[in-house]
XYZ file of C-alpha atoms in Angstrom:
687
model
C 60.574 12.093 -129.836
C 59.922 11.321 -126.178
C 57.499 14.303 -125.917
C 60.427 16.726 -125.700
C 59.003 20.199 -126.288
C 61.097 22.851 -128.033
C 60.607 26.224 -126.357
C 61.944 29.725 -126.775
C 65.134 30.418 -124.913
C 68.367 32.337 -124.901
C 71.545 30.732 -126.183
C 74.720 32.756 -125.555
C 72.532 35.811 -125.012
C 70.629 35.388 -128.282
C 66.914 34.601 -128.371
C 66.314 31.198 -129.996
C 62.933 30.047 -131.307
C 64.021 26.560 -132.396
C 66.513 23.742 -132.097
C 68.927 22.053 -134.505
C 68.857 18.270 -134.141
C 70.926 15.239 -135.082
C 69.438 12.147 -136.682
C 69.883 10.332 -133.351
C 67.901 12.969 -131.443
C 65.088 12.565 -133.982
C 65.346 8.757 -133.615
C 66.032 8.432 -137.315
C 69.407 6.743 -136.727
C 71.154 4.804 -133.966
C 74.194 7.080 -134.080
C 75.130 10.479 -135.478
C 78.348 12.451 -135.928
C 76.606 15.812 -135.909
C 73.512 17.721 -136.966
C 71.177 16.299 -139.594
C 71.835 18.508 -142.639
C 69.048 18.443 -145.224
C 69.399 19.027 -148.945
C 69.303 22.781 -149.686
C 66.856 22.118 -152.562
C 64.137 20.752 -150.261
C 61.139 23.058 -149.992
C 59.823 24.115 -146.560
C 56.621 22.338 -145.564
C 57.344 19.059 -147.313
C 56.355 16.067 -145.122
C 59.356 14.454 -143.463
C 58.157 10.956 -144.429
C 58.601 11.937 -148.086
C 62.187 13.030 -147.446
C 62.982 9.969 -145.310
C 60.755 7.157 -146.550
C 60.397 4.152 -144.221
C 62.776 1.250 -144.876
C 62.369 -2.508 -144.581
C 65.702 -4.147 -143.755
C 66.149 -7.873 -144.305
C 68.846 -9.497 -142.159
C 69.872 -12.497 -144.259
C 72.371 -15.199 -143.327
C 73.825 -17.052 -146.299
C 75.731 -20.326 -146.356
C 79.484 -20.185 -147.151
C 79.020 -21.888 -150.542
C 76.646 -19.195 -151.827
C 78.922 -16.223 -152.412
C 76.599 -15.150 -155.241
C 74.011 -14.158 -152.603
C 76.297 -11.588 -150.935
C 74.716 -8.763 -152.925
C 71.354 -7.123 -153.508
C 71.234 -8.322 -157.091
C 72.133 -11.870 -156.043
C 69.313 -11.948 -153.497
C 66.927 -10.461 -156.052
C 67.917 -13.120 -158.579
C 67.306 -15.854 -155.987
C 63.932 -14.451 -154.907
C 62.829 -14.049 -158.529
C 63.679 -17.702 -159.210
C 61.925 -18.992 -156.085
C 58.779 -16.894 -156.549
C 58.538 -16.732 -160.333
C 58.852 -12.939 -160.274
C 60.503 -10.738 -162.896
C 64.160 -9.849 -162.303
C 64.735 -6.133 -162.948
C 68.111 -4.602 -163.914
C 70.062 -2.570 -161.370
C 70.018 1.225 -161.201
C 72.468 2.954 -163.523
C 73.286 6.626 -164.181
C 71.794 8.041 -167.366
C 73.539 9.462 -170.473
C 77.097 8.276 -169.815
C 79.742 8.303 -172.597
C 80.817 5.019 -174.178
C 84.056 3.507 -172.860
C 85.646 3.596 -176.309
C 85.323 7.383 -176.367
C 87.368 7.817 -173.187
C 91.089 8.608 -172.997
C 93.762 5.902 -172.972
C 95.695 6.838 -169.799
C 96.987 3.354 -168.835
C 98.622 2.147 -165.614
C 100.815 -1.002 -165.714
C 100.072 -4.114 -163.590
C 102.352 -6.963 -162.446
C 100.955 -10.170 -160.884
C 103.793 -11.634 -158.786
C 101.569 -14.063 -156.810
C 99.361 -15.703 -159.459
C 98.289 -18.511 -157.089
C 96.454 -15.889 -154.976
C 95.531 -13.363 -157.701
C 95.573 -14.172 -161.408
C 93.022 -11.611 -162.608
C 93.354 -7.892 -161.843
C 91.962 -4.749 -163.483
C 92.453 -1.044 -162.859
C 91.372 2.219 -164.449
C 92.658 5.774 -164.181
C 90.049 8.516 -163.629
C 91.361 12.096 -163.702
C 89.829 15.400 -162.697
C 87.341 14.183 -160.097
C 85.869 16.444 -157.444
C 85.663 14.533 -154.170
C 82.954 15.687 -151.784
C 79.831 14.678 -149.941
C 77.487 12.181 -151.570
C 73.939 13.155 -152.470
C 71.271 12.448 -149.886
C 69.785 9.440 -151.702
C 73.170 7.688 -151.747
C 73.853 8.400 -148.088
C 70.419 7.056 -147.160
C 70.955 3.922 -149.251
C 74.220 3.130 -147.487
C 73.084 4.058 -143.995
C 69.971 1.881 -144.357
C 72.261 -1.178 -144.424
C 74.674 0.081 -141.789
C 77.424 1.498 -144.033
C 78.761 4.929 -143.056
C 79.007 7.516 -145.796
C 82.623 8.721 -146.432
C 82.653 10.696 -149.681
C 81.142 10.344 -153.138
C 83.973 8.186 -154.543
C 84.224 5.745 -151.641
C 80.429 5.621 -151.373
C 80.204 4.591 -155.040
C 82.582 1.667 -154.490
C 80.441 0.543 -151.538
C 77.229 1.011 -153.516
C 78.497 -1.147 -156.376
C 79.813 -3.786 -153.966
C 76.436 -4.023 -152.229
C 74.591 -4.221 -155.541
C 76.835 -6.631 -157.458
C 78.835 -8.394 -154.735
C 82.180 -7.338 -156.268
C 84.397 -5.337 -153.850
C 86.321 -2.400 -155.341
C 88.931 0.015 -154.048
C 89.916 3.524 -155.148
C 93.506 4.767 -154.671
C 94.702 8.360 -154.757
C 96.667 8.219 -158.017
C 98.916 11.087 -156.970
C 100.342 8.980 -154.126
C 101.261 5.971 -156.301
C 104.654 5.404 -157.882
C 105.571 3.291 -160.906
C 103.085 0.479 -161.345
C 100.657 -1.782 -159.482
C 102.297 -4.944 -158.130
C 100.213 -7.760 -156.581
C 102.698 -9.646 -154.386
C 103.342 -11.199 -150.978
C 104.377 -8.914 -148.141
C 108.114 -8.663 -147.483
C 109.778 -9.576 -144.165
C 109.233 -6.812 -141.618
C 106.866 -4.905 -143.942
C 103.947 -3.102 -142.265
C 100.928 -1.162 -143.488
C 98.792 1.501 -141.834
C 95.230 0.451 -142.747
C 92.101 2.576 -143.088
C 90.923 1.540 -139.610
C 93.921 3.420 -138.135
C 95.836 0.314 -137.023
C 99.169 -0.901 -138.350
C 99.425 -4.500 -139.576
C 102.459 -6.633 -140.378
C 101.935 -8.054 -143.875
C 104.910 -10.394 -144.086
C 103.799 -13.361 -146.250
C 100.301 -11.991 -146.869
C 98.972 -10.845 -150.237
C 99.204 -7.075 -150.696
C 98.607 -4.499 -153.413
C 101.757 -2.433 -153.804
C 103.372 0.062 -156.131
C 107.048 0.033 -157.080
C 108.222 1.004 -153.585
C 105.607 0.268 -150.898
C 102.502 -1.708 -149.938
C 99.241 0.116 -150.617
C 96.531 -2.259 -149.350
C 95.904 -5.666 -147.782
C 94.544 -7.516 -150.798
C 90.848 -8.312 -150.500
C 90.626 -7.050 -146.917
C 91.328 -3.326 -146.440
C 93.035 -0.391 -148.102
C 95.881 1.704 -146.730
C 95.497 5.019 -144.947
C 98.244 6.833 -146.888
C 96.752 6.205 -150.364
C 93.068 6.579 -149.441
C 90.783 9.009 -151.287
C 90.306 12.363 -149.536
C 88.780 15.710 -150.485
C 92.158 16.811 -151.857
C 92.249 13.887 -154.312
C 91.829 14.799 -157.983
C 93.007 11.638 -159.779
C 91.961 8.056 -158.976
C 93.055 4.537 -159.717
C 89.993 2.277 -159.474
C 90.763 -1.367 -158.644
C 88.501 -4.341 -159.424
C 90.042 -7.798 -159.065
C 89.607 -11.437 -158.100
C 91.471 -12.796 -155.068
C 91.637 -16.455 -154.038
C 89.187 -17.155 -151.170
C 91.732 -19.164 -149.196
C 94.369 -16.434 -149.326
C 91.934 -13.749 -148.158
C 90.590 -15.915 -145.366
C 94.067 -16.769 -144.051
C 95.007 -13.094 -143.995
C 91.737 -12.009 -142.368
C 91.987 -14.664 -139.656
C 95.692 -14.086 -138.992
C 95.223 -10.325 -138.576
C 91.801 -10.609 -136.924
C 90.701 -8.062 -139.475
C 87.301 -8.526 -141.090
C 85.566 -6.277 -143.589
C 82.710 -6.297 -146.093
C 85.274 -6.997 -148.808
C 86.899 -9.955 -147.036
C 83.452 -11.429 -146.311
C 82.717 -11.569 -150.038
C 86.165 -12.626 -151.262
C 86.237 -15.471 -148.701
C 83.039 -16.823 -150.275
C 84.471 -16.300 -153.777
C 83.206 -13.554 -156.024
C 82.452 -14.053 -159.697
C 85.437 -13.632 -162.005
C 83.113 -12.455 -164.743
C 81.654 -9.793 -162.458
C 84.983 -7.985 -162.082
C 84.813 -5.978 -165.312
C 81.059 -5.116 -165.184
C 81.469 -3.867 -161.592
C 84.407 -1.663 -162.629
C 82.416 -0.254 -165.529
C 79.376 0.462 -163.325
C 81.484 2.157 -160.648
C 83.215 4.289 -163.292
C 79.871 5.485 -164.613
C 78.696 6.450 -161.133
C 81.964 8.253 -160.264
C 81.827 10.279 -163.472
C 78.184 11.061 -162.778
C 78.696 12.167 -159.160
C 82.295 13.435 -159.082
C 82.956 14.353 -162.707
C 86.291 13.760 -164.421
C 87.509 11.672 -167.350
C 88.120 7.916 -167.321
C 90.778 5.990 -169.165
C 90.361 2.594 -170.741
C 90.334 -0.421 -168.449
C 93.708 -2.127 -167.927
C 93.326 -5.923 -167.619
C 95.960 -8.371 -166.434
C 95.131 -12.085 -166.453
C 92.171 -14.049 -167.728
C 88.776 -14.527 -166.021
C 88.522 -18.074 -167.394
C 85.454 -19.820 -168.806
C 82.119 -18.185 -168.112
C 80.082 -21.412 -168.291
C 80.525 -24.887 -166.784
C 78.761 -27.758 -168.622
C 76.857 -30.158 -166.344
C 75.045 -33.273 -167.621
C 71.468 -33.730 -166.428
C 69.065 -36.669 -166.756
C 65.354 -36.113 -166.361
C 64.822 -39.772 -165.391
C 67.401 -39.482 -162.611
C 65.732 -36.328 -161.306
C 62.305 -38.022 -161.234
C 63.702 -41.101 -159.465
C 65.412 -39.132 -156.708
C 62.468 -36.772 -156.266
C 59.998 -39.651 -156.148
C 57.632 -37.974 -158.594
C 57.396 -37.010 -162.243
C 58.090 -33.319 -162.857
C 57.176 -31.927 -166.302
C 60.138 -31.167 -168.530
C 58.868 -27.649 -169.131
C 58.802 -26.941 -165.403
C 62.368 -28.208 -164.922
C 63.571 -26.014 -167.793
C 61.828 -22.977 -166.316
C 63.310 -23.582 -162.851
C 66.909 -24.008 -163.998
C 66.652 -21.123 -166.466
C 65.396 -18.831 -163.696
C 68.693 -19.390 -161.847
C 70.655 -18.168 -164.890
C 71.471 -21.574 -166.422
C 71.415 -22.117 -170.194
C 70.193 -25.306 -171.899
C 72.905 -26.359 -174.341
C 71.543 -29.766 -175.352
C 68.079 -31.290 -174.926
C 66.990 -34.917 -175.040
C 67.357 -37.932 -172.734
C 70.776 -36.651 -171.583
C 70.574 -32.914 -171.254
C 73.521 -30.548 -170.978
C 73.105 -27.401 -168.951
C 75.585 -24.525 -168.887
C 76.052 -23.241 -165.336
C 77.169 -19.605 -164.987
C 80.514 -19.090 -163.328
C 78.994 -17.170 -160.389
C 77.138 -20.335 -159.227
C 80.200 -22.136 -157.905
C 78.020 -24.492 -155.861
C 76.549 -26.161 -158.978
C 79.126 -28.618 -160.318
C 77.277 -31.967 -160.453
C 73.994 -33.395 -161.624
C 72.785 -33.815 -158.058
C 73.311 -30.079 -157.460
C 70.906 -29.256 -160.296
C 68.371 -31.761 -158.947
C 68.596 -30.011 -155.584
C 67.788 -26.666 -157.214
C 64.752 -28.243 -158.888
C 63.564 -29.682 -155.574
C 64.000 -26.329 -153.791
C 61.665 -24.569 -156.191
C 59.263 -27.418 -156.902
C 58.831 -28.046 -153.172
C 59.560 -31.214 -151.234
C 56.113 -30.921 -149.650
C 54.548 -31.704 -153.030
C 56.208 -35.112 -153.126
C 53.731 -37.644 -151.729
C 54.915 -40.687 -149.806
C 54.440 -44.028 -151.556
C 55.952 -46.533 -149.128
C 55.131 -46.790 -145.444
C 57.705 -48.627 -143.389
C 56.782 -50.711 -140.340
C 57.041 -49.091 -136.930
C 60.105 -50.618 -135.253
C 59.734 -52.289 -131.895
C 61.142 -50.145 -129.083
C 64.519 -51.324 -127.867
C 66.629 -50.805 -124.779
C 67.788 -47.360 -125.928
C 64.182 -46.231 -126.481
C 63.135 -47.559 -123.072
C 65.974 -45.708 -121.338
C 65.175 -42.487 -123.222
C 61.492 -42.650 -122.220
C 62.410 -43.488 -118.633
C 64.867 -40.588 -118.339
C 62.285 -38.204 -119.801
C 59.967 -39.194 -116.956
C 62.783 -38.778 -114.414
C 63.470 -35.249 -115.666
C 59.798 -34.347 -115.436
C 59.386 -35.731 -111.894
C 62.478 -33.975 -110.552
C 61.542 -30.705 -112.278
C 58.089 -30.951 -110.678
C 59.756 -30.939 -107.249
C 61.432 -27.616 -108.056
C 64.846 -29.002 -108.984
C 66.848 -27.622 -111.911
C 68.635 -29.789 -114.456
C 72.244 -28.966 -115.311
C 74.662 -30.281 -117.925
C 78.380 -30.443 -117.156
C 81.477 -31.677 -118.959
C 82.426 -35.344 -118.773
C 86.066 -34.284 -118.283
C 87.199 -33.016 -114.877
C 90.469 -31.826 -113.364
C 93.028 -33.829 -111.394
C 92.014 -31.949 -108.243
C 88.357 -32.908 -108.683
C 89.228 -36.561 -109.319
C 91.086 -36.664 -105.960
C 87.667 -37.040 -104.292
C 87.669 -40.626 -105.608
C 91.137 -42.023 -104.790
C 89.967 -45.638 -105.060
C 88.290 -45.296 -108.471
C 91.496 -45.326 -110.570
C 90.136 -42.602 -112.904
C 90.757 -42.669 -116.640
C 93.087 -39.917 -117.877
C 93.068 -38.385 -121.346
C 96.325 -38.687 -123.257
C 96.135 -35.283 -124.951
C 93.944 -32.986 -122.799
C 93.156 -29.585 -124.237
C 93.355 -27.880 -120.817
C 94.494 -28.679 -117.283
C 90.872 -28.575 -116.089
C 89.797 -31.356 -118.461
C 92.166 -34.284 -118.022
C 90.124 -37.073 -116.333
C 86.907 -38.823 -117.343
C 84.511 -38.267 -114.451
C 83.863 -41.289 -112.193
C 80.848 -39.506 -110.684
C 78.444 -36.627 -111.397
C 79.394 -34.903 -108.102
C 82.373 -32.809 -109.362
C 80.297 -31.191 -112.090
C 77.372 -30.500 -109.761
C 79.720 -28.940 -107.189
C 81.210 -26.650 -109.840
C 77.704 -25.492 -110.817
C 76.844 -24.938 -107.150
C 80.033 -22.921 -106.632
C 79.261 -20.696 -109.610
C 75.674 -20.077 -108.469
C 76.700 -19.322 -104.912
C 79.294 -16.792 -106.087
C 76.556 -15.007 -108.020
C 74.254 -14.823 -105.002
C 71.930 -17.779 -105.587
C 71.786 -19.410 -102.124
C 68.987 -21.934 -102.782
C 70.260 -24.830 -104.880
C 68.333 -27.933 -105.884
C 70.199 -29.436 -108.840
C 70.180 -32.696 -110.733
C 72.087 -34.099 -113.675
C 71.654 -37.141 -115.888
C 74.754 -38.322 -117.698
C 77.476 -40.894 -118.118
C 80.218 -41.742 -115.639
C 83.319 -43.732 -116.483
C 85.447 -46.434 -114.911
C 88.101 -48.798 -116.238
C 85.432 -51.457 -116.823
C 82.447 -49.581 -118.216
C 80.541 -46.362 -118.748
C 77.326 -46.016 -116.771
C 74.290 -43.762 -117.058
C 73.580 -42.148 -113.688
C 71.259 -39.656 -112.015
C 72.822 -37.280 -109.501
C 71.004 -34.983 -107.031
C 72.565 -32.126 -105.052
C 70.871 -29.899 -102.467
C 72.579 -26.956 -100.776
C 71.695 -23.659 -99.146
C 68.286 -22.877 -97.690
C 64.623 -23.411 -98.466
C 61.654 -21.135 -97.762
C 58.770 -22.796 -95.926
C 55.158 -22.587 -97.034
C 53.212 -19.433 -96.275
C 52.007 -19.516 -92.684
C 54.372 -22.346 -91.764
C 56.256 -22.252 -88.478
C 59.338 -23.521 -90.289
C 60.143 -20.268 -92.138
C 63.460 -20.109 -94.019
C 65.827 -22.893 -92.975
C 68.813 -24.824 -94.236
C 68.247 -27.764 -96.521
C 68.665 -31.017 -94.617
C 68.769 -34.768 -95.172
C 64.935 -35.195 -95.240
C 64.785 -32.852 -98.223
C 67.128 -35.201 -100.071
C 65.089 -38.278 -99.169
C 61.914 -36.484 -100.254
C 63.393 -35.711 -103.664
C 64.544 -39.340 -103.998
C 61.037 -40.595 -103.169
C 59.716 -38.483 -106.030
C 62.430 -39.930 -108.238
C 61.731 -43.609 -107.494
C 57.962 -43.220 -107.210
C 57.677 -45.451 -104.160
C 58.354 -45.748 -100.442
C 62.030 -45.162 -99.799
C 64.064 -47.395 -97.528
C 67.058 -45.730 -95.823
C 69.750 -47.717 -94.022
C 72.595 -45.873 -92.240
C 75.858 -46.342 -94.110
C 79.497 -46.031 -93.208
C 80.945 -42.539 -93.354
C 84.112 -42.108 -95.376
C 86.072 -39.609 -97.399
C 83.064 -38.799 -99.610
C 80.235 -38.562 -97.038
C 80.300 -37.292 -93.476
C 76.801 -38.727 -92.931
C 75.893 -41.557 -95.264
C 72.761 -43.529 -96.100
C 72.076 -46.502 -98.364
C 68.837 -46.080 -100.315
C 66.531 -48.835 -101.506
C 62.998 -49.304 -102.782
C 60.864 -52.423 -103.105
C 63.828 -54.568 -102.167
C 66.174 -52.986 -104.779
C 69.418 -51.390 -103.556
C 69.626 -48.122 -105.511
C 72.756 -46.370 -104.279
C 74.261 -44.152 -101.611
C 73.883 -40.556 -100.577
C 74.263 -38.222 -97.668
C 75.931 -35.064 -96.395
C 79.306 -34.116 -97.787
C 82.115 -33.205 -95.363
C 81.774 -29.783 -93.759
C 85.083 -28.767 -95.356
C 83.308 -28.792 -98.719
C 80.534 -26.523 -97.377
C 83.062 -24.116 -95.880
C 84.983 -23.939 -99.161
C 81.758 -22.729 -100.790
C 80.987 -20.316 -97.917
C 77.883 -22.266 -96.857
C 76.670 -22.468 -93.262
C 74.556 -25.567 -93.814
C 75.430 -28.915 -95.332
C 75.574 -30.101 -98.920
C 73.550 -33.235 -99.634
C 74.209 -35.502 -102.586
C 72.943 -38.821 -103.903
C 73.719 -40.753 -107.076
C 71.980 -43.730 -108.667
C 72.612 -45.938 -111.680
C 69.807 -45.585 -114.219
C 69.654 -49.363 -114.749
C 68.909 -49.865 -111.037
C 66.211 -47.183 -111.026
C 64.532 -48.837 -114.009
C 64.153 -52.103 -112.071
C 61.981 -50.445 -109.408
C 58.256 -50.971 -109.897
C 57.014 -47.431 -110.407
C 53.309 -48.023 -110.902
C 51.449 -44.993 -109.609
C 47.956 -44.766 -108.192
C 45.893 -41.809 -109.381
C 42.654 -40.477 -107.974
C 40.284 -37.829 -109.190
C 40.239 -34.355 -107.701
C 37.795 -34.023 -104.776
C 34.364 -32.713 -105.684
C 33.175 -32.060 -102.127
C 34.578 -29.579 -99.592
C 36.857 -30.506 -96.722
C 36.581 -29.660 -93.027
C 39.681 -28.733 -91.010
C 40.117 -29.268 -87.271
C 43.163 -28.329 -85.176
C 44.506 -30.036 -82.111
C 47.348 -28.971 -79.801
C 48.952 -31.637 -77.646
C 51.461 -31.651 -74.791
C 53.789 -34.559 -75.491
C 56.944 -35.968 -73.884
C 60.049 -34.345 -75.301
C 61.313 -37.672 -76.665
C 58.058 -38.514 -78.488
C 58.588 -38.186 -82.246
C 56.221 -36.739 -84.797
C 56.423 -40.010 -86.738
C 54.979 -41.972 -83.765
C 52.127 -39.484 -83.333
C 51.330 -39.621 -87.043
C 51.431 -43.437 -86.963
C 49.028 -43.512 -84.023
C 46.547 -41.251 -85.811
C 46.683 -43.324 -88.981
C 46.360 -46.531 -86.943
C 42.764 -45.682 -86.111
C 41.840 -46.242 -89.755
C 39.536 -43.240 -89.764
C 37.993 -43.227 -93.263
C 37.081 -39.530 -93.135
C 40.664 -38.421 -92.393
C 42.264 -36.944 -95.534
C 45.592 -35.458 -94.351
C 47.694 -34.566 -91.291
C 49.957 -31.527 -91.011
C 52.227 -30.403 -88.172
C 52.159 -26.616 -88.211
C 53.658 -25.604 -84.834
C 56.302 -26.909 -82.426
C 57.264 -25.234 -79.128
C 59.726 -26.169 -76.392
C 60.883 -24.264 -73.321
C 64.294 -25.401 -72.015
C 63.925 -23.068 -68.967
C 60.533 -24.515 -68.022
C 58.891 -21.108 -67.567
C 55.902 -21.600 -69.898
C 55.755 -25.375 -70.213
C 57.747 -28.088 -68.427
C 61.208 -28.498 -69.890
C 60.614 -32.243 -70.427
C 57.517 -31.585 -72.522
C 56.823 -30.012 -75.918
C 53.785 -28.439 -77.528
C 52.787 -29.755 -80.970
C 49.915 -28.308 -83.021
C 48.322 -30.360 -85.796
C 45.888 -29.514 -88.559
C 43.664 -32.474 -89.562
C 41.636 -32.386 -92.773
C 38.440 -34.474 -93.097
C 36.660 -35.236 -96.362
C 34.229 -37.705 -97.925
C 34.575 -38.352 -101.663
C 30.802 -38.906 -102.159
C 29.077 -36.210 -100.091
C 29.447 -33.143 -97.899
C 30.258 -33.942 -94.278
C 28.172 -32.742 -91.341
C 29.588 -31.076 -88.245
C 28.455 -33.955 -86.051
C 30.346 -36.498 -88.175
C 33.542 -34.465 -88.153
C 33.387 -33.838 -84.392
C 32.894 -37.554 -83.723
C 35.838 -38.547 -85.933
C 38.031 -35.872 -84.361
C 37.231 -37.128 -80.829
C 38.089 -40.706 -81.794
C 41.541 -39.607 -82.951
C 42.144 -37.569 -79.812
C 41.291 -40.553 -77.589
C 43.671 -42.717 -79.626
C 46.559 -40.319 -78.996
C 45.859 -40.292 -75.239
C 45.809 -44.101 -75.061
C 48.764 -44.823 -77.376
C 51.085 -41.857 -76.917
C 50.157 -40.546 -73.462
C 49.662 -36.947 -74.606
C 47.453 -34.284 -73.048
C 45.538 -31.481 -74.755
C 45.888 -27.734 -74.384
C 42.444 -26.739 -75.674
C 40.479 -24.458 -73.378
């Protein structure tokens, strides 16, 4: 793979005509411990794809109440029921002796913690030969991410994956006395198979007469694990309470394939079949002789009766489903019909612990029948939109308008720290009685603290151009208020070809964003500076006072390592909604425009706004837009007088109904130039 070419070469002075590869080098596995060793019985020349057939891996997430799906057979049973397919039996070794013909080497069991384990089985298997698993078994396990250990351990994993019942094999020669299922003793520790030592005080363990052997339902111990020197086994198959396993797994931060299944509850009546299947595979792959199964405890009833009414099912589903179809659906999930008639009685298998009520059975019927088949019969009236709907629609438009200006929406916590709340000493902020951290103790009186924290984080990661907004609630002693907050900081890059270039964001950028927000002409009145704003403005539109904004104190900018200012404004949503935001739309121009430039020499004190007002005052109908694209001053007076400035404008002319002629454009351009001379007293620099 990767077009790597194997060539002849010398290795330690010996001529080599080939290369030995690992599965990772051949891109047949994500990891490899060594070279890929093939079965000695494979003939040379056989296609690799026949030796390693392609796999399809399904990554399935199951809900916690469906422990029966934590196995290949469970998934197959579910798919067969949902698709109407035939459910095939699992793979079993051929020609195995009957259990009754095996020896009766028994190993005693004591259940000292019945609340956590009341059903335990074990079996002695003597004379096994532990070694590498055959290739097909290794491939099966590796295809689902399980590493091959040896033939005995691999069998326990194979059976667990197929049936969902975890098993564990102990080295019988390292056990003493009997098996005891008990709680860990004070100060007791266990070296687990992952190489770490865990304190098991108070947790359920599997032990012999003298020591702990395994963490029950989670992981076995290193000292009693099966190795190549093992000749005699004790095979465990048991049921452990889900709560006990979960508490142990969480407390030790130790998770395994076994704990995953026990936490979701395995089937009590799958304990013995899984032990029998694993025994058959061990005898088939490792040889030996198995004793009879030792059983302690009772698996309990195999079936749970649940009453079912066809009329109730039809009423809840909203349609009439044939009785035969209901019977077929429930039977496909492994249920048995005990009693037919108006009030049916279904027997639910013990492995379906999620089916305990009539409504659970109706849900299974609906899953297979398909909710999409149920046609609607009643159409309700469309409710009149209320205040909440109006605010939601309005805020959706606000988000879209601000995003169109290049601003980014952020979401921050409604709880802030004491230090952040100090920015509002007069607001008497609301404090939480039981805060979960020192940074979340006060309900925010403003959106500014959250926006500043986002700005700080972005600046620390190198993002120097910030245009942020947030929509959310603020809190005071009297009420909670929906607000819109805008924050600009850093620099902005001018348009291509603009004389502005990259420059710091300033107050006009804030007012421009607010104009987009309100959808009308903005009115700005200078406000009083205080602790919150160094430069402050009061914003209004169409006679409505919206709120305040301005530049934050320079100390805030310096704390964030910014050279320029930070500009912020905040408005109550209710006030924004009172502004008349009717917009005027016009079609895109169908005829080309004509652009003329003019460069004027103007008094240094003359503002761009006055020049623009003078041009617009002519009422020239062909004028489409005005753009200032160059500004030049010379304080030394070497190129132009130091009391004058050069301003270059680009004027665009267009007619919506036809293409303009050069004569028309020149005449309009001259009229505007004369207006500037008369009103503003400028002169022109054109040659």
